[in-house]
Structures are given as C-alpha cells and as structure tokens.
C-alpha cells in the first residue's frame, strides 16, 4: 500500500499546528526535513495557505508522501525532494523556515549535528526552525517512557534522544527562542537565526 499512516502524526498534528500558526505566520517557503508518511505536510499546508510547504525525505518514503500531496491537490504543497542528512547536499535555496518532526533522535549524532549546522547556514536572518520530538534536558529524560524508548531505538541502531544543550551547541548561529512542552513528553523547539 502506497499511503502510510502514523497514529503519532495523527495525534500530534493539531498541537503542533497551533504553534506553527504563530511561528510560521510570516514564512513564505518552508522545507520539511523528514516528511515521513506525508501526513504532517498535508495537514500543515492545508491550514497554512500563505506559505509553500516543500516535503523531503529518503526515497523509500516518497510514495506515501506523494499520495498525500496528490490527494490534497494544494497549490502550496510540493512533492518530495530526495534528501537524507549526511548523504545529500542541502536540497533547496531561498527557504525562510524549516520544520522537522521526530527525526533528530533517529539520526546518528554526527547527522543531527550536520542538520543543525545546515539549517543555520541555509536560513536567512530572522528565519525560523521548528524542531519537534523527544529531548533530554540537562541530560535527564522527561520520563521513564522516554528512557525506555531511547534504549529501544539505540538497540535498533538509531542515534538516540539528543540533549537540548548539545543541540544548542551545534546550532551555533541559531538562537533558541522557545522550548514548548508538548503531549507525550515531546517538545517543540523554536529557533531563530
């Protein structure tokens, strides 16, 4: 089946959108890093018609993303660009906002660092980066469920939940303006260049 569905995306799309409406209110062109199923892109582009939402991901996720894009048939929702952090060059110029959800803990540390540096380099002054997912604060997990989740994903070969302070260090040139607590022990980080 080409169209994939994520229960987590379905649950978190409304809380995330509430904040994107504010932080992306003046954005014109957004790059989403790791569009996954395509659910977030379809939902956000529908409710943020003032901006153009560019999807991107590894090629194996493109079929599902394309399905959501074509079903919505929105003029402000763009089919996926091939982009894997650490493999592909930055895929798109002239973006004034970047969004990513549930990618940072999947990436290896050097990939997460490269993503932070690449976003900083690509955004113009006053550009905004919204980063959603689980985070550690001062080395501490938000709860036992995050600690167990981190153990599970590391056992599968993923990089693990990153520490907020480490992201701040890697994001040299981006200012962390908001750390917003979200449902299920997640955070929305709002960075500005």
PDB file of C-alpha atoms in Angstrom:
ATOM      1  CA  UNK A   1       0.000   0.000   0.000  1.00  0.00           C
ATOM      2  CA  UNK A   2       1.442   3.368  -1.005  1.00  0.00           C
ATOM      3  CA  UNK A   3      -0.258   5.570   1.584  1.00  0.00           C
ATOM      4  CA  UNK A   4       1.200   5.090   5.052  1.00  0.00           C
ATOM      5  CA  UNK A   5      -0.447   6.161   8.301  1.00  0.00           C
ATOM      6  CA  UNK A   6       1.140   7.102  11.608  1.00  0.00           C
ATOM      7  CA  UNK A   7      -1.035   7.244  14.703  1.00  0.00           C
ATOM      8  CA  UNK A   8       1.543   9.512  16.380  1.00  0.00           C
ATOM      9  CA  UNK A   9       1.337  12.009  13.480  1.00  0.00           C
ATOM     10  CA  UNK A  10      -2.437  11.977  13.717  1.00  0.00           C
ATOM     11  CA  UNK A  11      -2.312  12.712  17.455  1.00  0.00           C
ATOM     12  CA  UNK A  12       0.310  15.451  17.359  1.00  0.00           C
ATOM     13  CA  UNK A  13      -0.608  17.351  14.176  1.00  0.00           C
ATOM     14  CA  UNK A  14      -3.138  19.637  15.887  1.00  0.00           C
ATOM     15  CA  UNK A  15      -0.936  20.606  18.881  1.00  0.00           C
ATOM     16  CA  UNK A  16       1.999  21.289  16.539  1.00  0.00           C
ATOM     17  CA  UNK A  17      -0.151  23.312  14.122  1.00  0.00           C
ATOM     18  CA  UNK A  18      -1.287  25.587  16.961  1.00  0.00           C
ATOM     19  CA  UNK A  19       2.326  26.725  17.388  1.00  0.00           C
ATOM     20  CA  UNK A  20       3.261  26.751  13.690  1.00  0.00           C
ATOM     21  CA  UNK A  21       0.425  29.212  13.041  1.00  0.00           C
ATOM     22  CA  UNK A  22       2.253  31.654  15.277  1.00  0.00           C
ATOM     23  CA  UNK A  23       5.901  30.915  14.484  1.00  0.00           C
ATOM     24  CA  UNK A  24       5.435  30.488  10.716  1.00  0.00           C
ATOM     25  CA  UNK A  25       2.967  33.366  10.324  1.00  0.00           C
ATOM     26  CA  UNK A  26       5.380  35.395   8.146  1.00  0.00           C
ATOM     27  CA  UNK A  27       7.086  32.420   6.462  1.00  0.00           C
ATOM     28  CA  UNK A  28       6.825  32.112   2.678  1.00  0.00           C
ATOM     29  CA  UNK A  29       8.700  28.917   1.913  1.00  0.00           C
ATOM     30  CA  UNK A  30       9.176  26.007   4.334  1.00  0.00           C
ATOM     31  CA  UNK A  31      11.364  22.931   3.925  1.00  0.00           C
ATOM     32  CA  UNK A  32      10.259  19.923   5.960  1.00  0.00           C
ATOM     33  CA  UNK A  33      13.156  17.597   6.755  1.00  0.00           C
ATOM     34  CA  UNK A  34      11.920  14.015   7.007  1.00  0.00           C
ATOM     35  CA  UNK A  35       8.311  14.233   5.820  1.00  0.00           C
ATOM     36  CA  UNK A  36       7.756  10.554   6.698  1.00  0.00           C
ATOM     37  CA  UNK A  37       4.254   9.440   5.774  1.00  0.00           C
ATOM     38  CA  UNK A  38       3.275  12.879   4.432  1.00  0.00           C
ATOM     39  CA  UNK A  39       0.510  13.410   6.989  1.00  0.00           C
ATOM     40  CA  UNK A  40       2.078  16.439   8.654  1.00  0.00           C
ATOM     41  CA  UNK A  41       2.793  18.157   5.342  1.00  0.00           C
ATOM     42  CA  UNK A  42      -0.747  17.637   4.071  1.00  0.00           C
ATOM     43  CA  UNK A  43      -2.269  18.910   7.311  1.00  0.00           C
ATOM     44  CA  UNK A  44       0.003  21.909   7.800  1.00  0.00           C
ATOM     45  CA  UNK A  45      -0.147  23.087   4.166  1.00  0.00           C
ATOM     46  CA  UNK A  46      -3.953  22.924   4.328  1.00  0.00           C
ATOM     47  CA  UNK A  47      -4.051  25.198   7.383  1.00  0.00           C
ATOM     48  CA  UNK A  48      -1.140  27.490   6.417  1.00  0.00           C
ATOM     49  CA  UNK A  49      -2.171  28.565   2.905  1.00  0.00           C
ATOM     50  CA  UNK A  50       0.070  31.655   2.965  1.00  0.00           C
ATOM     51  CA  UNK A  51       3.240  29.548   2.631  1.00  0.00           C
ATOM     52  CA  UNK A  52       4.628  26.908   0.275  1.00  0.00           C
ATOM     53  CA  UNK A  53       5.419  23.631   2.062  1.00  0.00           C
ATOM     54  CA  UNK A  54       8.264  21.614   0.489  1.00  0.00           C
ATOM     55  CA  UNK A  55       8.462  17.968   1.529  1.00  0.00           C
ATOM     56  CA  UNK A  56      11.692  15.972   1.649  1.00  0.00           C
ATOM     57  CA  UNK A  57      12.806  12.547   2.765  1.00  0.00           C
ATOM     58  CA  UNK A  58      14.689   9.402   1.830  1.00  0.00           C
ATOM     59  CA  UNK A  59      13.387   7.872  -1.426  1.00  0.00           C
ATOM     60  CA  UNK A  60      11.666   4.935   0.319  1.00  0.00           C
ATOM     61  CA  UNK A  61       9.151   7.367   1.871  1.00  0.00           C
ATOM     62  CA  UNK A  62       8.347   9.287  -1.308  1.00  0.00           C
ATOM     63  CA  UNK A  63       5.435   7.127  -2.476  1.00  0.00           C
ATOM     64  CA  UNK A  64       3.401   7.770   0.673  1.00  0.00           C
ATOM     65  CA  UNK A  65       4.270  11.479   0.695  1.00  0.00           C
ATOM     66  CA  UNK A  66       3.273  11.803  -2.985  1.00  0.00           C
ATOM     67  CA  UNK A  67      -0.038  10.094  -2.246  1.00  0.00           C
ATOM     68  CA  UNK A  68      -0.910  12.651   0.450  1.00  0.00           C
ATOM     69  CA  UNK A  69       0.290  15.538  -1.744  1.00  0.00           C
ATOM     70  CA  UNK A  70      -1.781  14.409  -4.739  1.00  0.00           C
ATOM     71  CA  UNK A  71      -4.891  13.711  -2.651  1.00  0.00           C
ATOM     72  CA  UNK A  72      -4.791  17.227  -1.212  1.00  0.00           C
ATOM     73  CA  UNK A  73      -4.058  18.810  -4.623  1.00  0.00           C
ATOM     74  CA  UNK A  74      -2.969  22.053  -2.966  1.00  0.00           C
ATOM     75  CA  UNK A  75      -1.005  24.676  -4.858  1.00  0.00           C
ATOM     76  CA  UNK A  76       1.161  25.278  -1.773  1.00  0.00           C
ATOM     77  CA  UNK A  77       2.171  21.639  -1.141  1.00  0.00           C
ATOM     78  CA  UNK A  78       5.153  20.345  -3.133  1.00  0.00           C
ATOM     79  CA  UNK A  79       6.101  16.736  -3.942  1.00  0.00           C
ATOM     80  CA  UNK A  80       9.117  15.337  -2.078  1.00  0.00           C
ATOM     81  CA  UNK A  81      12.725  16.188  -2.729  1.00  0.00           C
ATOM     82  CA  UNK A  82      15.286  13.420  -2.154  1.00  0.00           C
ATOM     83  CA  UNK A  83      17.156  14.446   0.978  1.00  0.00           C
ATOM     84  CA  UNK A  84      18.987  12.342   3.539  1.00  0.00           C
ATOM     85  CA  UNK A  85      21.093  14.329   6.016  1.00  0.00           C
ATOM     86  CA  UNK A  86      24.713  13.271   5.709  1.00  0.00           C
ATOM     87  CA  UNK A  87      24.270  11.892   2.196  1.00  0.00           C
ATOM     88  CA  UNK A  88      22.630  14.586   0.090  1.00  0.00           C
ATOM     89  CA  UNK A  89      23.558  18.259  -0.197  1.00  0.00           C
ATOM     90  CA  UNK A  90      21.106  20.822   1.193  1.00  0.00           C
ATOM     91  CA  UNK A  91      18.224  20.480  -1.269  1.00  0.00           C
ATOM     92  CA  UNK A  92      16.571  23.859  -1.527  1.00  0.00           C
ATOM     93  CA  UNK A  93      17.582  27.505  -1.604  1.00  0.00           C
ATOM     94  CA  UNK A  94      15.508  30.505  -0.606  1.00  0.00           C
ATOM     95  CA  UNK A  95      13.651  28.988   2.357  1.00  0.00           C
ATOM     96  CA  UNK A  96      12.819  31.166   5.314  1.00  0.00           C
ATOM     97  CA  UNK A  97      11.569  28.371   7.567  1.00  0.00           C
ATOM     98  CA  UNK A  98      12.428  24.742   8.278  1.00  0.00           C
ATOM     99  CA  UNK A  99      10.374  22.115  10.093  1.00  0.00           C
ATOM    100  CA  UNK A 100      11.280  18.644  11.279  1.00  0.00           C
ATOM    101  CA  UNK A 101       9.428  16.176  13.480  1.00  0.00           C
ATOM    102  CA  UNK A 102      10.708  13.002  15.094  1.00  0.00           C
ATOM    103  CA  UNK A 103      13.936  12.913  13.116  1.00  0.00           C
ATOM    104  CA  UNK A 104      16.646  14.127  15.476  1.00  0.00           C
ATOM    105  CA  UNK A 105      16.565  11.022  17.702  1.00  0.00           C
ATOM    106  CA  UNK A 106      16.636   8.719  14.651  1.00  0.00           C
ATOM    107  CA  UNK A 107      19.771  10.360  13.254  1.00  0.00           C
ATOM    108  CA  UNK A 108      23.258   9.460  14.409  1.00  0.00           C
ATOM    109  CA  UNK A 109      24.835  12.259  16.496  1.00  0.00           C
ATOM    110  CA  UNK A 110      27.038  13.455  13.609  1.00  0.00           C
ATOM    111  CA  UNK A 111      23.958  13.611  11.345  1.00  0.00           C
ATOM    112  CA  UNK A 112      21.955  15.579  13.918  1.00  0.00           C
ATOM    113  CA  UNK A 113      24.899  17.962  14.264  1.00  0.00           C
ATOM    114  CA  UNK A 114      25.098  18.354  10.487  1.00  0.00           C
ATOM    115  CA  UNK A 115      21.343  19.037  10.313  1.00  0.00           C
ATOM    116  CA  UNK A 116      21.637  21.814  12.909  1.00  0.00           C
ATOM    117  CA  UNK A 117      24.615  23.358  11.082  1.00  0.00           C
ATOM    118  CA  UNK A 118      22.918  23.045   7.678  1.00  0.00           C
ATOM    119  CA  UNK A 119      19.700  24.684   8.853  1.00  0.00           C
ATOM    120  CA  UNK A 120      21.720  27.530  10.370  1.00  0.00           C
ATOM    121  CA  UNK A 121      23.651  28.012   7.120  1.00  0.00           C
ATOM    122  CA  UNK A 122      20.550  27.871   4.901  1.00  0.00           C
ATOM    123  CA  UNK A 123      18.202  30.181   6.778  1.00  0.00           C
ATOM    124  CA  UNK A 124      18.260  33.932   6.215  1.00  0.00           C
ATOM    125  CA  UNK A 125      18.422  36.371   9.103  1.00  0.00           C
ATOM    126  CA  UNK A 126      15.125  36.075  11.049  1.00  0.00           C
ATOM    127  CA  UNK A 127      14.489  32.626   9.518  1.00  0.00           C
ATOM    128  CA  UNK A 128      12.737  30.123  11.819  1.00  0.00           C
ATOM    129  CA  UNK A 129      13.417  26.451  12.527  1.00  0.00           C
ATOM    130  CA  UNK A 130      10.757  24.413  14.380  1.00  0.00           C
ATOM    131  CA  UNK A 131      12.031  21.068  15.659  1.00  0.00           C
ATOM    132  CA  UNK A 132       9.620  18.581  17.260  1.00  0.00           C
ATOM    133  CA  UNK A 133      10.306  15.396  19.184  1.00  0.00           C
ATOM    134  CA  UNK A 134      11.627  13.913  22.422  1.00  0.00           C
ATOM    135  CA  UNK A 135      14.587  15.689  24.038  1.00  0.00           C
ATOM    136  CA  UNK A 136      16.671  15.333  27.160  1.00  0.00           C
ATOM    137  CA  UNK A 137      17.042  18.432  29.320  1.00  0.00           C
ATOM    138  CA  UNK A 138      20.387  18.738  31.135  1.00  0.00           C
ATOM    139  CA  UNK A 139      20.989  15.059  30.468  1.00  0.00           C
ATOM    140  CA  UNK A 140      17.678  13.976  32.002  1.00  0.00           C
ATOM    141  CA  UNK A 141      14.858  12.139  30.214  1.00  0.00           C
ATOM    142  CA  UNK A 142      11.325  13.549  30.523  1.00  0.00           C
ATOM    143  CA  UNK A 143      10.162  10.258  32.000  1.00  0.00           C
ATOM    144  CA  UNK A 144      10.685   6.522  32.185  1.00  0.00           C
ATOM    145  CA  UNK A 145       8.863   6.004  28.891  1.00  0.00           C
ATOM    146  CA  UNK A 146      11.440   8.188  27.097  1.00  0.00           C
ATOM    147  CA  UNK A 147      14.291   6.313  28.760  1.00  0.00           C
ATOM    148  CA  UNK A 148      12.845   3.016  27.522  1.00  0.00           C
ATOM    149  CA  UNK A 149      12.161   4.461  24.064  1.00  0.00           C
ATOM    150  CA  UNK A 150      15.766   5.651  23.868  1.00  0.00           C
ATOM    151  CA  UNK A 151      17.005   2.183  24.830  1.00  0.00           C
ATOM    152  CA  UNK A 152      14.821   0.572  22.145  1.00  0.00           C
ATOM    153  CA  UNK A 153      15.828   2.869  19.295  1.00  0.00           C
ATOM    154  CA  UNK A 154      19.537   2.659  20.164  1.00  0.00           C
ATOM    155  CA  UNK A 155      19.231  -1.157  20.115  1.00  0.00           C
ATOM    156  CA  UNK A 156      17.872  -0.797  16.563  1.00  0.00           C
ATOM    157  CA  UNK A 157      20.926   1.219  15.538  1.00  0.00           C
ATOM    158  CA  UNK A 158      19.445   4.721  15.740  1.00  0.00           C
ATOM    159  CA  UNK A 159      21.242   7.644  17.380  1.00  0.00           C
ATOM    160  CA  UNK A 160      19.004   8.155  20.401  1.00  0.00           C
ATOM    161  CA  UNK A 161      17.310  11.075  22.111  1.00  0.00           C
ATOM    162  CA  UNK A 162      19.526  14.161  21.970  1.00  0.00           C
ATOM    163  CA  UNK A 163      20.235  16.513  24.825  1.00  0.00           C
ATOM    164  CA  UNK A 164      18.861  20.042  24.385  1.00  0.00           C
ATOM    165  CA  UNK A 165      22.138  21.608  25.493  1.00  0.00           C
ATOM    166  CA  UNK A 166      24.008  19.632  22.840  1.00  0.00           C
ATOM    167  CA  UNK A 167      21.634  20.911  20.144  1.00  0.00           C
ATOM    168  CA  UNK A 168      22.205  24.487  21.328  1.00  0.00           C
ATOM    169  CA  UNK A 169      25.949  23.972  20.982  1.00  0.00           C
ATOM    170  CA  UNK A 170      25.564  22.520  17.469  1.00  0.00           C
ATOM    171  CA  UNK A 171      23.164  25.260  16.371  1.00  0.00           C
ATOM    172  CA  UNK A 172      25.789  27.993  16.598  1.00  0.00           C
ATOM    173  CA  UNK A 173      24.160  30.972  14.861  1.00  0.00           C
ATOM    174  CA  UNK A 174      20.610  29.936  15.752  1.00  0.00           C
ATOM    175  CA  UNK A 175      19.006  31.327  18.905  1.00  0.00           C
ATOM    176  CA  UNK A 176      16.698  29.012  20.847  1.00  0.00           C
ATOM    177  CA  UNK A 177      13.673  31.225  21.480  1.00  0.00           C
ATOM    178  CA  UNK A 178      11.125  28.745  22.853  1.00  0.00           C
ATOM    179  CA  UNK A 179      11.132  25.289  24.428  1.00  0.00           C
ATOM    180  CA  UNK A 180       7.486  24.262  24.351  1.00  0.00           C
ATOM    181  CA  UNK A 181       6.300  21.195  26.271  1.00  0.00           C
ATOM    182  CA  UNK A 182       4.054  19.052  24.080  1.00  0.00           C
ATOM    183  CA  UNK A 183       1.944  15.920  24.646  1.00  0.00           C
ATOM    184  CA  UNK A 184       3.611  12.535  25.256  1.00  0.00           C
ATOM    185  CA  UNK A 185       6.836  14.006  26.723  1.00  0.00           C
ATOM    186  CA  UNK A 186       7.768  15.742  23.458  1.00  0.00           C
ATOM    187  CA  UNK A 187       8.984  19.285  22.888  1.00  0.00           C
ATOM    188  CA  UNK A 188       8.730  21.845  20.132  1.00  0.00           C
ATOM    189  CA  UNK A 189      11.949  23.825  19.877  1.00  0.00           C
ATOM    190  CA  UNK A 190      11.680  27.172  18.092  1.00  0.00           C
ATOM    191  CA  UNK A 191      14.988  28.504  16.784  1.00  0.00           C
ATOM    192  CA  UNK A 192      15.582  31.839  15.067  1.00  0.00           C
ATOM    193  CA  UNK A 193      18.573  32.994  13.063  1.00  0.00           C
TER     194      UNK A 193
END
